[in-house]
Structures are given as C-alpha cells and as structure tokens.
XYZ file of C-alpha atoms in Angstrom:
499
model
C 130.256 46.175 77.116
C 127.107 48.483 78.681
C 124.562 47.302 76.508
C 125.239 43.761 77.073
C 125.171 44.560 80.793
C 121.677 46.495 80.667
C 120.570 43.140 78.621
C 121.262 40.897 80.961
C 119.488 43.066 83.917
C 116.380 43.426 81.636
C 116.938 39.547 81.302
C 117.143 38.731 85.225
C 114.426 41.005 85.880
C 111.819 39.887 83.886
C 112.568 36.184 84.162
C 110.538 35.954 87.957
C 107.394 37.133 85.855
C 107.700 34.548 83.336
C 108.587 31.676 85.758
C 106.124 28.754 85.663
C 105.572 26.949 89.182
C 107.261 23.149 88.846
C 105.347 20.893 90.486
C 106.038 17.062 91.143
C 103.549 14.514 91.755
C 104.162 14.623 95.296
C 103.354 18.305 95.733
C 100.268 17.584 93.794
C 99.165 14.841 95.844
C 99.672 17.139 99.330
C 98.552 20.349 97.388
C 94.618 18.443 96.605
C 94.522 16.895 100.145
C 94.527 19.847 101.525
C 92.544 21.814 99.245
C 90.111 19.046 98.296
C 86.486 20.166 99.316
C 85.227 16.322 99.858
C 88.042 15.656 102.036
C 87.337 18.659 103.781
C 83.855 17.925 104.518
C 84.492 13.840 104.951
C 86.853 15.284 108.132
C 83.916 17.229 109.384
C 81.543 14.399 109.190
C 84.279 12.574 111.172
C 83.920 15.314 113.926
C 80.323 15.372 114.115
C 80.616 11.374 114.441
C 83.519 11.794 117.244
C 80.814 13.895 119.180
C 77.837 12.175 118.386
C 79.897 9.228 120.268
C 80.619 11.428 123.524
C 76.661 12.085 123.385
C 75.940 8.376 123.467
C 78.640 7.852 126.354
C 76.465 10.803 128.359
C 73.461 8.021 128.625
C 75.232 5.956 130.803
C 75.425 8.713 133.566
C 72.870 10.429 135.787
C 70.741 13.439 134.071
C 69.258 16.063 136.102
C 67.017 18.734 134.758
C 64.832 21.392 136.295
C 61.286 22.106 135.680
C 58.939 25.121 136.625
C 55.554 26.532 135.576
C 52.884 28.860 136.248
C 48.788 28.201 135.820
C 45.662 30.349 136.400
C 42.675 28.434 136.698
C 38.987 30.221 136.714
C 38.393 28.307 140.076
C 39.473 27.806 142.734
C 39.630 23.840 144.338
C 37.397 23.688 147.131
C 37.694 20.895 149.671
C 34.501 22.462 151.723
C 30.959 21.894 149.654
C 28.959 25.041 149.968
C 26.537 23.328 152.557
C 29.680 22.570 154.827
C 31.206 25.985 154.360
C 27.273 27.642 155.788
C 27.028 25.360 158.545
C 30.835 26.602 159.743
C 29.896 30.232 158.878
C 26.870 29.923 160.691
C 27.782 27.703 163.790
C 27.233 30.287 167.017
C 23.853 31.451 165.403
C 22.490 27.453 164.906
C 24.080 26.506 167.918
C 21.808 29.321 170.042
C 18.807 29.220 167.933
C 19.050 25.460 169.263
C 19.381 26.073 172.890
C 16.742 28.809 172.588
C 14.046 26.396 171.182
C 15.197 23.722 173.759
C 15.140 27.080 176.531
C 11.576 27.277 175.075
C 10.375 23.949 175.022
C 11.321 23.765 178.870
C 9.879 26.701 179.880
C 6.815 25.411 178.201
C 6.550 22.359 180.581
C 6.972 24.079 183.690
C 3.438 24.822 185.472
C 1.609 27.554 185.455
C 1.656 27.325 189.662
C 5.421 27.666 190.013
C 5.084 30.643 186.743
C 2.967 32.340 189.119
C 5.106 31.530 192.144
C 8.163 33.071 190.616
C 6.300 35.799 188.880
C 5.446 37.075 192.757
C 9.439 37.659 193.237
C 9.636 39.027 189.721
C 10.923 36.178 187.260
C 8.763 35.736 184.114
C 8.800 34.296 181.170
C 10.192 37.040 178.950
C 12.445 38.040 181.649
C 14.189 35.111 181.273
C 14.347 34.821 177.501
C 15.785 38.594 177.916
C 18.735 37.507 180.083
C 19.227 34.516 177.817
C 19.346 36.357 174.262
C 21.719 38.945 176.295
C 23.816 36.240 177.263
C 24.481 33.955 174.397
C 24.618 36.196 171.702
C 28.559 36.841 172.576
C 28.720 33.077 172.283
C 27.272 32.412 168.844
C 28.867 35.875 167.882
C 32.615 33.822 168.942
C 31.012 30.415 167.201
C 30.125 32.327 164.199
C 33.547 33.750 164.017
C 35.502 30.126 164.800
C 33.517 28.728 162.356
C 34.852 31.116 159.610
C 37.971 30.808 160.389
C 37.975 27.104 159.943
C 36.263 27.866 156.730
C 38.829 30.106 155.699
C 41.668 27.472 156.754
C 40.329 25.152 154.582
C 40.947 27.433 151.424
C 42.979 26.197 148.903
C 44.042 29.374 146.828
C 44.664 27.213 143.808
C 43.299 29.931 140.864
C 47.153 30.699 140.813
C 50.016 27.936 141.316
C 53.257 28.286 140.836
C 55.388 25.016 140.844
C 59.005 23.716 140.416
C 61.154 20.563 140.221
C 64.518 19.308 139.815
C 64.810 15.555 138.793
C 67.591 13.190 138.852
C 67.418 10.265 136.699
C 69.871 7.449 136.317
C 69.295 4.563 133.873
C 70.039 0.991 135.650
C 69.042 -1.123 133.195
C 67.405 -0.160 129.589
C 67.093 -3.497 128.215
C 70.660 -3.124 126.360
C 69.349 -0.448 124.655
C 72.307 2.138 125.848
C 74.991 -0.357 125.058
C 73.845 -0.850 121.233
C 73.588 2.874 121.152
C 76.646 3.646 122.043
C 78.174 0.953 120.028
C 76.219 2.266 117.113
C 78.481 5.789 117.769
C 81.372 3.848 118.023
C 80.954 2.132 114.409
C 79.330 5.706 113.230
C 82.922 7.255 113.680
C 84.636 4.207 112.266
C 82.747 4.665 109.333
C 82.782 8.211 109.004
C 86.807 7.679 109.544
C 86.399 4.874 106.396
C 84.998 7.231 104.402
C 87.348 9.937 104.656
C 90.389 7.257 103.937
C 88.139 6.421 100.822
C 87.517 9.815 99.818
C 91.469 10.223 100.343
C 92.668 7.101 97.868
C 89.734 8.557 95.894
C 91.346 12.213 95.331
C 95.304 11.126 94.938
C 93.571 8.482 92.464
C 92.489 11.249 90.332
C 95.347 13.605 90.968
C 97.571 10.847 89.766
C 95.876 10.467 86.523
C 95.567 13.680 85.908
C 99.395 14.165 86.547
C 100.272 11.875 84.122
C 97.592 12.754 81.273
C 99.634 16.182 81.675
C 103.019 14.878 81.270
C 101.533 12.506 78.622
C 100.209 15.110 76.297
C 103.209 17.282 76.802
C 105.435 14.294 75.212
C 103.010 13.976 72.223
C 103.641 17.769 72.305
C 107.161 17.505 71.683
C 106.328 14.663 69.397
C 104.173 16.321 67.339
C 106.208 18.993 67.124
C 109.310 16.848 66.087
C 107.022 15.429 63.428
C 105.663 18.870 62.115
C 109.659 19.736 61.980
C 110.430 16.655 59.861
C 107.518 16.880 57.650
C 108.299 20.551 56.757
C 111.830 19.481 56.259
C 110.756 16.826 53.642
C 108.132 19.552 52.203
C 110.379 21.731 51.514
C 113.112 19.517 49.798
C 110.148 18.163 47.657
C 110.018 21.707 46.586
C 113.190 22.143 45.469
C 113.003 19.170 43.994
C 109.739 20.096 41.900
C 111.887 23.371 40.805
C 114.291 21.164 39.769
C 112.304 19.028 37.821
C 113.186 15.515 39.795
C 109.732 15.507 41.788
C 105.939 15.889 40.668
C 103.361 18.654 41.743
C 101.415 15.822 42.841
C 103.937 14.371 45.220
C 104.261 18.366 46.605
C 100.895 18.552 47.210
C 100.565 15.003 49.372
C 103.602 16.507 51.276
C 101.587 19.095 51.911
C 98.587 17.618 53.086
C 100.614 15.929 55.653
C 102.214 19.027 56.848
C 98.507 20.721 57.513
C 97.838 17.184 59.422
C 100.642 17.707 61.661
C 99.852 21.152 62.308
C 96.185 20.267 63.257
C 97.529 17.256 65.449
C 99.704 19.652 67.106
C 96.640 22.148 67.449
C 94.599 19.037 68.814
C 97.536 18.130 71.469
C 97.688 21.946 72.376
C 94.431 22.248 73.301
C 94.530 19.158 75.255
C 97.218 19.828 77.151
C 95.398 23.046 78.057
C 92.642 21.917 79.483
C 94.229 18.673 80.926
C 96.731 21.795 83.319
C 93.287 23.400 83.528
C 91.945 20.140 85.660
C 95.236 19.088 87.526
C 95.125 22.644 88.797
C 91.451 22.404 89.613
C 91.825 19.092 91.692
C 94.962 20.604 93.486
C 93.328 23.662 94.599
C 94.924 26.357 92.165
C 93.648 28.634 89.640
C 92.753 27.243 86.607
C 94.984 29.285 84.718
C 97.958 28.898 86.777
C 100.919 28.083 84.719
C 102.618 25.145 85.929
C 105.122 22.925 84.777
C 105.449 19.556 85.967
C 108.712 17.820 87.110
C 108.110 14.717 84.625
C 107.330 16.863 81.499
C 110.748 16.838 80.262
C 111.989 13.366 81.554
C 113.259 11.357 78.234
C 112.209 7.791 79.672
C 109.338 7.778 82.152
C 109.291 3.729 82.221
C 110.698 2.226 85.792
C 112.020 -0.849 85.980
C 109.588 -3.828 85.787
C 108.507 -5.058 89.222
C 106.069 -8.300 89.833
C 103.489 -7.039 91.666
C 102.965 -9.246 94.900
C 98.880 -9.862 95.086
C 98.043 -10.993 98.266
C 94.048 -10.313 98.359
C 94.183 -9.802 102.699
C 96.079 -6.671 102.148
C 93.061 -5.585 100.091
C 90.555 -7.223 102.278
C 92.141 -4.987 105.365
C 93.098 -1.516 103.579
C 90.094 -1.265 101.134
C 88.031 1.446 102.744
C 84.963 0.679 101.131
C 84.744 -2.975 102.584
C 85.643 -1.307 105.980
C 82.623 1.001 105.608
C 80.562 -2.217 104.637
C 81.431 -4.558 107.147
C 80.412 -1.068 109.184
C 77.219 -1.106 107.847
C 76.847 -5.021 108.936
C 77.705 -4.339 112.552
C 75.442 -1.014 112.844
C 72.374 -3.262 111.604
C 73.136 -6.070 113.922
C 73.266 -3.077 116.928
C 70.231 -1.945 115.869
C 68.593 -5.091 116.348
C 69.660 -5.210 120.059
C 68.061 -1.557 120.222
C 64.604 -2.900 118.577
C 64.808 -6.136 121.090
C 65.180 -3.611 124.345
C 61.624 -2.790 123.140
C 60.255 -6.309 125.054
C 62.309 -5.936 127.767
C 61.974 -4.106 131.284
C 63.708 -0.572 131.805
C 64.840 0.291 135.439
C 65.873 3.927 136.306
C 65.934 5.408 139.604
C 64.550 8.521 140.368
C 65.442 11.700 142.693
C 64.555 15.160 143.348
C 62.930 17.864 144.392
C 59.815 19.569 144.229
C 58.227 22.846 145.198
C 54.897 24.818 145.002
C 53.323 27.971 145.599
C 50.326 27.232 147.646
C 51.337 23.954 149.590
C 50.109 21.384 151.542
C 52.618 20.430 153.786
C 51.630 22.739 156.562
C 47.687 23.412 155.748
C 47.467 25.289 152.810
C 49.976 27.925 152.762
C 50.819 31.151 150.328
C 54.253 30.911 150.170
C 57.115 28.312 148.469
C 57.697 25.198 149.924
C 59.162 21.389 149.103
C 60.180 17.834 149.267
C 62.548 15.525 148.661
C 61.567 12.772 146.807
C 63.711 9.499 145.297
C 62.065 6.340 143.787
C 62.296 3.477 141.635
C 60.981 3.402 138.083
C 59.902 0.505 136.246
C 58.795 -0.120 132.972
C 57.632 -3.841 131.629
C 56.151 -4.396 128.621
C 53.361 -6.486 128.262
C 51.552 -6.268 125.235
C 52.237 -4.823 121.564
C 50.387 -7.029 119.197
C 54.457 -8.552 117.475
C 54.786 -4.609 116.534
C 58.527 -4.945 118.257
C 59.042 -9.000 117.165
C 57.981 -7.677 113.576
C 60.700 -5.013 113.647
C 63.309 -7.367 114.700
C 62.807 -9.639 111.961
C 62.675 -6.529 109.996
C 65.822 -5.324 111.339
C 67.500 -9.105 110.633
C 66.426 -9.043 107.243
C 68.584 -5.640 106.379
C 71.722 -7.398 108.094
C 71.164 -10.281 105.932
C 71.247 -8.333 102.541
C 74.247 -6.016 104.385
C 76.126 -9.363 104.913
C 75.599 -10.278 101.173
C 76.807 -6.568 99.888
C 79.598 -7.307 101.750
C 80.522 -10.640 99.970
C 79.872 -9.514 96.716
C 82.241 -6.613 97.523
C 84.601 -8.895 98.307
C 84.565 -10.828 95.409
C 84.271 -7.515 92.893
C 87.675 -6.519 94.771
C 89.958 -9.167 94.206
C 88.584 -9.462 90.561
C 89.458 -6.281 90.602
C 92.892 -6.870 92.171
C 93.597 -9.619 90.019
C 92.782 -7.594 86.901
C 94.759 -4.499 87.691
C 98.016 -7.019 88.708
C 97.250 -8.659 85.223
C 97.141 -4.804 83.520
C 100.442 -4.082 85.043
C 101.738 -7.079 83.962
C 100.300 -6.338 80.140
C 101.480 -2.831 80.479
C 105.206 -3.987 80.754
C 105.225 -6.761 77.939
C 103.436 -3.616 75.462
C 106.367 -0.879 76.785
C 108.835 -3.588 75.791
C 107.233 -4.374 72.737
C 106.567 -0.287 71.850
C 110.803 0.285 72.324
C 111.280 -2.235 70.348
C 109.094 -1.389 67.538
C 110.612 2.637 68.415
C 113.741 1.312 67.600
C 112.990 -0.584 64.610
C 110.809 2.961 63.400
C 114.023 5.116 63.878
C 115.795 2.500 61.701
C 113.394 2.651 58.945
C 112.644 6.717 59.058
C 116.822 6.922 58.709
C 117.131 4.543 56.072
C 114.422 6.060 54.406
C 115.616 9.431 54.813
C 118.938 8.190 53.822
C 117.236 6.528 50.437
C 115.078 9.843 49.539
C 118.570 12.121 49.748
C 120.039 9.772 47.341
C 117.194 9.771 45.069
C 116.231 5.879 45.400
C 113.044 6.388 47.400
C 109.950 8.591 46.955
C 108.562 10.705 48.998
C 105.616 8.681 49.193
C 107.749 5.890 51.131
C 109.098 8.801 53.281
C 105.863 9.595 53.942
C 105.430 6.443 54.920
C 108.524 5.786 57.552
C 107.626 9.233 58.873
C 103.994 7.987 59.807
C 105.380 4.831 61.299
C 108.010 6.458 63.440
C 105.331 8.732 64.847
C 103.019 6.166 65.474
C 105.599 3.903 67.341
C 106.674 6.979 69.211
C 103.269 7.412 70.390
C 102.930 3.963 71.450
C 106.114 4.432 73.296
C 104.613 7.548 75.203
C 100.944 5.899 75.943
C 102.833 2.502 76.817
C 104.916 4.419 79.583
C 102.027 6.351 80.702
C 100.186 2.898 81.022
C 102.769 1.604 83.138
C 102.609 4.207 85.637
C 98.513 4.345 85.824
C 98.370 0.529 85.813
C 100.449 0.601 88.925
C 98.105 3.293 90.870
C 95.176 1.208 89.673
C 96.769 -1.791 91.316
C 97.680 0.437 94.349
C 93.854 1.685 94.374
C 92.835 -1.848 94.273
C 94.741 -2.827 96.728
C 93.666 -0.129 99.556
C 97.901 1.096 99.737
C 97.633 4.042 97.708
C 99.617 6.828 99.851
C-alpha cells in the first residue's frame, strides 16, 4: 500500500515538469498580435503620424522666435568724413585765424596820420595785435572743444555690435498650402492606421495557416502511426504464414518493404510537425523549442457544417486595408497638387515683434541696449518663374492619375480574389464530402481484405493495396478538412473581415 502511495506522489510531482502548454487558435492569435514585431512597428508609425498631424495643426497658429547676435568689425561706421572731423575739431583756431586776418586787413586800411595820432597816446598796431590774441585765445579753445564734442557725438562706435529681437509671424493666407498640408497629415495618420490593420490581418492569416498546418500534420502523424501498426501486424502475420509454408518469402519481402516505407513516412511527418510547431511558436512570440499542444490536435472531426458564403463586393471594398491605403495615396497626391498650386498664389502674413541693439540710434548713438516695437504686413506675390510651378502641378496630376488607375486595378483584382475564394470554399466542402465517402469505402475495403486474408482467400498483396488505399483516403480526408478551414480563412482575408 505504501509503495503505491509513493509511486502516485512521484507521478503527481513529475507531471507538471513534462506538461505541455495547451493553445487554442484564439490564444495563438492573441499572442501573435501582442508579440509581432512588424505590428509593433506599425503602431509606432501610427504614433509618428499622429504627432505629424499635431505638428501640421500648429501652422495655423502664430509662431514666436527670438534672435540674438554679436558682431565685431575691423572699422567703425563714420557719419563724418575726415575733412569734416578736422574742421570741427579746429573750429576755434580757424575762426580766430580768420578774425586775425580780417583785423590785419582792417588795420592796414587805417591812414598813417591816424596811427601817428594813436601812437601819441600809446596805441600801436602791435599792442592791438597782442590784446586781440590775448582775448580770442579762450574763445578759440572753447570753439575747438565744442567742435570736438560734436565729432565725438557723431561717433557710432559700431565695431562691437550686440543685437536681439523677438519676432511674431501669423500666417493669414498662404495660397491654401497650410490647409492642404493639414489634410495630408490627416491622410497620413489614416494611412498608418490602415497599414497597421493590414499587418494585423496578415499576422492573423499567417497564424491560422501555421496553426492548421500543425493540426494537419498531427492528424497525419496519428494516421502514419496507425498505418505503421497495421503494416507491422500484416508483416507479423505473413512471417508466421511463411513459417507455416502457406506464404512465400517474396510476399514477406514485399510486406517488409511496406513497413520500411511506413516508418520513413512517419519520420517525415514527425520532422514536418516539429518544424511547423517551431514556426507557430515563432509567430506567437514564444521560444521555438517550446512544447505546445493545440486544442484541435485530438479532434476526431475537423470539418464544420457547410455554410454558403455570402459574397458581397462592397464588404471587401470597405474593409480591405489595402484598398483604403491606395485611396489614401490618391487623396495624398491631390493635396500635394494643391500645395504646388499655392506656389503661384500670393501669400500674406502679419508680423510683429521687439528689436533691441547696442549701440542704438534712438537717442543719438548710445552705448547701451534700447529697442523698439514693430508691427507689419508681409505680402509675397509670385510674378514669373518660367512655368516651374505649372510643370510641377502637371506632374503631380499625372501621379494622381496613376494612383487612380492602380486603385481601379486593385479593386478588380480583389473582386476576382473574393470570387475565387468563395469558389474555393464551396469546392473544399465538395471535396470533403467526397473524401468522407471515399474513407467509408476504404474502411470497408480494408475490413473485407483483412477478413479474406485471415480466411486465406486473399493474398498479402491485395491486403497491402487495400491498406494503401485506406491510407490515401484517410490522408485525403485530413487534407480536405484542413482545406475547408484554410479556404474559410482565405475568404475572410479577401473580404477584409479576418478578426
């Protein structure tokens, strides 16, 4: 009793270690959507497109920018030339010299008898010149200093210039370019969403294909094992009959060859099943050596009740992300044409701001920062560009025409794809019914062949033929069941309704 208890505990402890993860089709889809790298890239592209759309909206709003700079120059800007500077700096000297000359001329015109009379009282020309010189010297210095101050006042001191400004620009009319740019941003965001949807459906399609491939190979593995067991049983019976002398060695060799073929078939199926599970794990974002078991592996009957698919072309037109992407391309091309047309239209913007500089010229040339507010209107009117914009507009319209033709061609191909997929669904159901009928006949044929072989009225070769026919019928039934599943998936993908 204690040994049985210990054995049960050991089995209970070791079971979780060897347990495999059970996966359904829905769980595989969910993991694939969560872990698919391309789908993650598409979602990031959606965020990028959303940020670009927000950026385009800001073009309607006023933009404020600040500018600042410093400049050193080797020469200073001068409002006065060198002659003017010299004249102002020597204003007093020049004036007194001129006055002295005039005084000398005046004294030269005085008669000698007057000078003789003046000399009697002590007034001489030399005395007058001395007194004049003594009196005008202060005046000369004063005028020289005043002239120098005027020269200094006109000095710009522009060898070191500091400047700065705050500018505001509000677009008023840009020829429709901003509106077209925002529409392009909206289309770009919608295109990114359609690309994400296309990647999502492609991911689901790949997962479904891989899932049913694994299920198909699992059923074929069981079928190959059953066939191998049957052939081995026949080989054992034939070997016994050879020993009894009722069968030939040639028949035994023929059966042995069938056993080897069955073993190789099972080996190929095992390898294919391993690789298919690795692909499914990779699509689901799991380690490729993960041990998984699918929910439909052990299902006895994979077929479903026949449902005549309702084929509506408008569903595919509305739901196929590829068509929506092509329509986005058409709309994008039209908006690009509008942007190019704006190159031939006038553009109007309001401007405003505050500018500051050092030195400044608002109170003479002052060596300090001072500024001024400004408001204005900026108008740009294209006059002549040698037809450059017109050529670009024509080229853009040509691109729009190409995009429309590609969209029409895609619609026709998708319509054909939908019709073909619907036809394949109906064909898959018909093949399944035929496969089921063939399976029933092959089962009965194998049963009667085994019965006749045991009764000794049928040879081993006939039994092997019945076994081969049974294997083929069972394999065709599995293929037909999987084909029904895949044809339904293909139709959903063609209609754009794969969820």
